[in-house]
PDB file of C-alpha atoms in Angstrom:
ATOM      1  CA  UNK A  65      -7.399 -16.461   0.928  1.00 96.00           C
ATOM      2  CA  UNK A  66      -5.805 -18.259  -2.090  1.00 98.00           C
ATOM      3  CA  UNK A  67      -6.420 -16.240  -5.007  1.00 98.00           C
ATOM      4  CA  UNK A  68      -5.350 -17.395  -8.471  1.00 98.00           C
ATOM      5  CA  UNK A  69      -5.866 -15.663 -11.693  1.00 98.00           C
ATOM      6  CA  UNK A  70      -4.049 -16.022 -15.592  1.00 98.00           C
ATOM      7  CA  UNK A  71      -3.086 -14.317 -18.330  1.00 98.00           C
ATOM      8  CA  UNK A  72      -5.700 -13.539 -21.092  1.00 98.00           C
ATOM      9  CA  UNK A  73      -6.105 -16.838 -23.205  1.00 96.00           C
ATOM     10  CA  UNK A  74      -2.957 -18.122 -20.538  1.00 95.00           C
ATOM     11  CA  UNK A  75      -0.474 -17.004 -22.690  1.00 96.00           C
ATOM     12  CA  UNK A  76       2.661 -16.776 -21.295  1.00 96.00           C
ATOM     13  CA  UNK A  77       3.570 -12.877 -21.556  1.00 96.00           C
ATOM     14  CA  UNK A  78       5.032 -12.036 -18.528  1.00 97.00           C
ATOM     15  CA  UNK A  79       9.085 -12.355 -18.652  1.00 97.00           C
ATOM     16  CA  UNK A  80      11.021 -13.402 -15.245  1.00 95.00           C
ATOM     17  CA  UNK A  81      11.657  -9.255 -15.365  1.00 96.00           C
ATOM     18  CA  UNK A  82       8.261  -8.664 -15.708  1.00 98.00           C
ATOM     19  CA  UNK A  83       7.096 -10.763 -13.000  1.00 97.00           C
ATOM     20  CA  UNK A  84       9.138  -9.893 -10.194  1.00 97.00           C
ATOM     21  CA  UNK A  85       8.222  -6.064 -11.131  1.00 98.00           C
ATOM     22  CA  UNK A  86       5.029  -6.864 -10.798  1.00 98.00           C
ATOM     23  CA  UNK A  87       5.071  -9.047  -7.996  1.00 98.00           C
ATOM     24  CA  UNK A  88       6.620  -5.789  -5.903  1.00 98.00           C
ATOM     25  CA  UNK A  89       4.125  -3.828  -7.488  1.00 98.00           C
ATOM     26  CA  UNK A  90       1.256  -6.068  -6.521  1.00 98.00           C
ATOM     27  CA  UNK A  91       2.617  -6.639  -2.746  1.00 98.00           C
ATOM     28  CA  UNK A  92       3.312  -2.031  -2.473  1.00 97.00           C
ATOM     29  CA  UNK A  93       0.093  -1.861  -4.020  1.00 97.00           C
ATOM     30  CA  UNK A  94      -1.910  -4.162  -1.480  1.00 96.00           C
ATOM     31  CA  UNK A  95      -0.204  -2.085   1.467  1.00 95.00           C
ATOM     32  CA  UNK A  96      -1.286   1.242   0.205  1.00 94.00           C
ATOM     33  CA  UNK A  97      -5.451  -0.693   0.283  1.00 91.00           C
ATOM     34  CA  UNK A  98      -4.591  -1.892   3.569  1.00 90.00           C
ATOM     35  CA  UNK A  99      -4.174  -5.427   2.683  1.00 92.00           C
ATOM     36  CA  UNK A 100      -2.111  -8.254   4.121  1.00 94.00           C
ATOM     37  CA  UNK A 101      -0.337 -10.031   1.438  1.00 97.00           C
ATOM     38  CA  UNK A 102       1.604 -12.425   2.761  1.00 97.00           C
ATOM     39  CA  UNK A 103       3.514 -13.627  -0.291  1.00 98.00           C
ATOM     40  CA  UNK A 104       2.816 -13.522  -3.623  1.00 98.00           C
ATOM     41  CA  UNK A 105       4.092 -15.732  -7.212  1.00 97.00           C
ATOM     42  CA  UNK A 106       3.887 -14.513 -10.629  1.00 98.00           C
ATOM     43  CA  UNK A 107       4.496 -17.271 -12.790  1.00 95.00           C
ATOM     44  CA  UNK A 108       4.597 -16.403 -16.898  1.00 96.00           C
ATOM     45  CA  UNK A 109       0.604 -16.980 -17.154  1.00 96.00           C
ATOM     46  CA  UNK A 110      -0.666 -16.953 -14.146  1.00 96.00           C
ATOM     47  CA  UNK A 111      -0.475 -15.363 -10.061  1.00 98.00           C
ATOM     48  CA  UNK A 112      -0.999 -16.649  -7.158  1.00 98.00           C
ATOM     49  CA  UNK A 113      -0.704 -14.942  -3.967  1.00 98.00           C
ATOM     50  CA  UNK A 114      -2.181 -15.545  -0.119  1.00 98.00           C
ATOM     51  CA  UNK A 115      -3.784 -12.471   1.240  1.00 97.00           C
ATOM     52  CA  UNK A 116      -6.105 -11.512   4.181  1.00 95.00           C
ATOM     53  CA  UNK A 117      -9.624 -10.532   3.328  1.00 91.00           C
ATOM     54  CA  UNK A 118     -10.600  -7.374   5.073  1.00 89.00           C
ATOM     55  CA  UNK A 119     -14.408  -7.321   6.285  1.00 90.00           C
ATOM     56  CA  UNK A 120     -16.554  -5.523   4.687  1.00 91.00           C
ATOM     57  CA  UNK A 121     -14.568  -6.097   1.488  1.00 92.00           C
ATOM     58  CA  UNK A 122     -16.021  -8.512  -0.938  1.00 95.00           C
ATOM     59  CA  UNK A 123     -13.658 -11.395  -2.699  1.00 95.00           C
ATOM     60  CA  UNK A 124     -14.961  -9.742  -5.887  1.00 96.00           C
ATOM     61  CA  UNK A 125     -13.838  -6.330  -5.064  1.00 95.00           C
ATOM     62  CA  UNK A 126     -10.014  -7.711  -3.723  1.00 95.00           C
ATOM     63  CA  UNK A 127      -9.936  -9.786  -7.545  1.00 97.00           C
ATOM     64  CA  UNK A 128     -11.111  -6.545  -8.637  1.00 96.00           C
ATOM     65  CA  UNK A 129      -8.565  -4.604  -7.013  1.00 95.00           C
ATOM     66  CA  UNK A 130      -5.725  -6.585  -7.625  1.00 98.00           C
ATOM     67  CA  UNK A 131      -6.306  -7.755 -11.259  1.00 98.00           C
ATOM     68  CA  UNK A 132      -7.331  -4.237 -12.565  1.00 98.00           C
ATOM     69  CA  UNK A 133      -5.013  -2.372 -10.796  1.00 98.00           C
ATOM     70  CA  UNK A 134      -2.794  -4.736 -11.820  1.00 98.00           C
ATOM     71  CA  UNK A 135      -2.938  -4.351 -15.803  1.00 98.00           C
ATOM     72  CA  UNK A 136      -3.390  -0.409 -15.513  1.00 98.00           C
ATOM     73  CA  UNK A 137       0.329  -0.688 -13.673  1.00 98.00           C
ATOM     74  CA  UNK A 138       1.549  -2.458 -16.163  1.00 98.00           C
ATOM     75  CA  UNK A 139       0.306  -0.590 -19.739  1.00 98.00           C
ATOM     76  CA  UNK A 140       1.057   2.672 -18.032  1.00 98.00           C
ATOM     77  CA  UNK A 141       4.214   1.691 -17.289  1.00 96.00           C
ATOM     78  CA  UNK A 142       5.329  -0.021 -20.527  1.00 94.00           C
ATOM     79  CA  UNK A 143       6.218  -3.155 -18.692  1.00 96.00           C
ATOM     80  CA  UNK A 144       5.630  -5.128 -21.635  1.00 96.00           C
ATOM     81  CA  UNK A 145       5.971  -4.175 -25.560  1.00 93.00           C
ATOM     82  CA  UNK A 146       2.378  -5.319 -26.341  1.00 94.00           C
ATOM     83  CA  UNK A 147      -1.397  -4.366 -24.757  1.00 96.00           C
ATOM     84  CA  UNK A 148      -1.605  -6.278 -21.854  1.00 98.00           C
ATOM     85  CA  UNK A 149      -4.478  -7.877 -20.185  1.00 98.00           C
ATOM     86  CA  UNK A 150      -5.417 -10.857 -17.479  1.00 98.00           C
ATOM     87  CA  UNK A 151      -8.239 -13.417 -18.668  1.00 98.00           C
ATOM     88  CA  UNK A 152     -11.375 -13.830 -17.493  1.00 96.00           C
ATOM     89  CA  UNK A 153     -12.570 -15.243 -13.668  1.00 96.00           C
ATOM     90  CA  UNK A 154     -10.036 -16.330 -10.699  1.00 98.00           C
ATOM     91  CA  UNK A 155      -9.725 -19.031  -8.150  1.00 98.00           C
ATOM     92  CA  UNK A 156      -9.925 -18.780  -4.537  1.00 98.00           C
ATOM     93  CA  UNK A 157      -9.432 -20.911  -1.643  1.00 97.00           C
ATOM     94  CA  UNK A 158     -10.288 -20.148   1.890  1.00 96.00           C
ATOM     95  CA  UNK A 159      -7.352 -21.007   4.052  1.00 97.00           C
ATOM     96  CA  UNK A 160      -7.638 -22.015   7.715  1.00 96.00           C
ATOM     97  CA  UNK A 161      -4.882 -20.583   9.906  1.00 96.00           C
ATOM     98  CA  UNK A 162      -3.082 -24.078  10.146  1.00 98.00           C
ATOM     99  CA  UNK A 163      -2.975 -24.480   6.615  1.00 97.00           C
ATOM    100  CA  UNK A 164      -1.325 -20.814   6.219  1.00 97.00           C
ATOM    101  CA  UNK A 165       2.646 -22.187   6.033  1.00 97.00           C
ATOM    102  CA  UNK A 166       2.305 -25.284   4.208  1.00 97.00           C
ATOM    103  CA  UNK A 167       0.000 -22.628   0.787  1.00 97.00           C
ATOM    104  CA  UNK A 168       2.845 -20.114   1.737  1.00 97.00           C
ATOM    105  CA  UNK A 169       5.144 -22.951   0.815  1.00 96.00           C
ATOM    106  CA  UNK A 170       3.083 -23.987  -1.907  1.00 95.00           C
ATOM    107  CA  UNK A 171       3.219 -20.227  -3.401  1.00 95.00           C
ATOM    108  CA  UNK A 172       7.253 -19.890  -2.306  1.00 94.00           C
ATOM    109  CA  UNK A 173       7.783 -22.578  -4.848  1.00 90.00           C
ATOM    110  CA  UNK A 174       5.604 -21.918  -7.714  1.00 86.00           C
ATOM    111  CA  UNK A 175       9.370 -21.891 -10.216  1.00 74.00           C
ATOM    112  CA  UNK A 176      10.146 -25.333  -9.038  1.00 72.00           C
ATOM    113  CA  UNK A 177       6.667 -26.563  -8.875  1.00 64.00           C
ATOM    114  CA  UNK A 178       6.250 -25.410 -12.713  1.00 67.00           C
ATOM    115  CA  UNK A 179       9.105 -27.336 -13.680  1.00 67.00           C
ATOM    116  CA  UNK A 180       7.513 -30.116 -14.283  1.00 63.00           C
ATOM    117  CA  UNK A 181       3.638 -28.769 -14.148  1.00 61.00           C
ATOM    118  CA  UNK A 182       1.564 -26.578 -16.134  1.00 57.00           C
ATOM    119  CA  UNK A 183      -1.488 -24.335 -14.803  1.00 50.00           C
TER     120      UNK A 183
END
């Protein structure tokens, strides 16, 4: 799955620092649930990352998982100065197994990609 979610009103709050911390965090934190993430981006106002979805778990639960989880990591941890939090709803996209590289590509190059695009 393809799983995209921003930044409350897509502000962009989350420093280069900021977002490879949680990026590790994010890819340590799906291992300890038993997830597969097989890469992960976290741009300044938004994440995207390609992940397996278990059976049995619902793609609300993994959003829930990973978004909540997510902002908890970050406000206990002082990552940023100010109250963080990640706006509402998410996108997903199912991704056939052929497809797999070329979205992993896609995801390697979110910096260069948002050169020249916005979310």
């Amino acid at each position: 799955m393809h799983l995209i979610w921003g930044t409350l009103n897509r502000e962009k709050l989350l420093p280069k620092e900021a977002a490879a911390r949680l990026s590790r965090y994010l890819t340590e934190y799906a291992d300890t649930k038993g997830l597969y993430m097989k890469i992960n981006y976290v741009n300044a106002d938004h994440v995207h990352t390609l992940i397996d979805l278990p059976t049995g778990t619902s793609i609300e639960e993994l959003i829930q998982f990973l978004k909540g989880s997510s902002s908890h990591w970050i406000n206990a941890n002082n990552v940023l100065r100010e109250k963080f939090a990640w706006g509402r709803g998410y996108g997903v996209f199912s991704v056939s197994e052929s497809n797999v590289k070329q979205v992993a590509a896609y995801i390697a190059g979110q910096e260069e990609h948002h050169r020249v695009r916005t979310f």
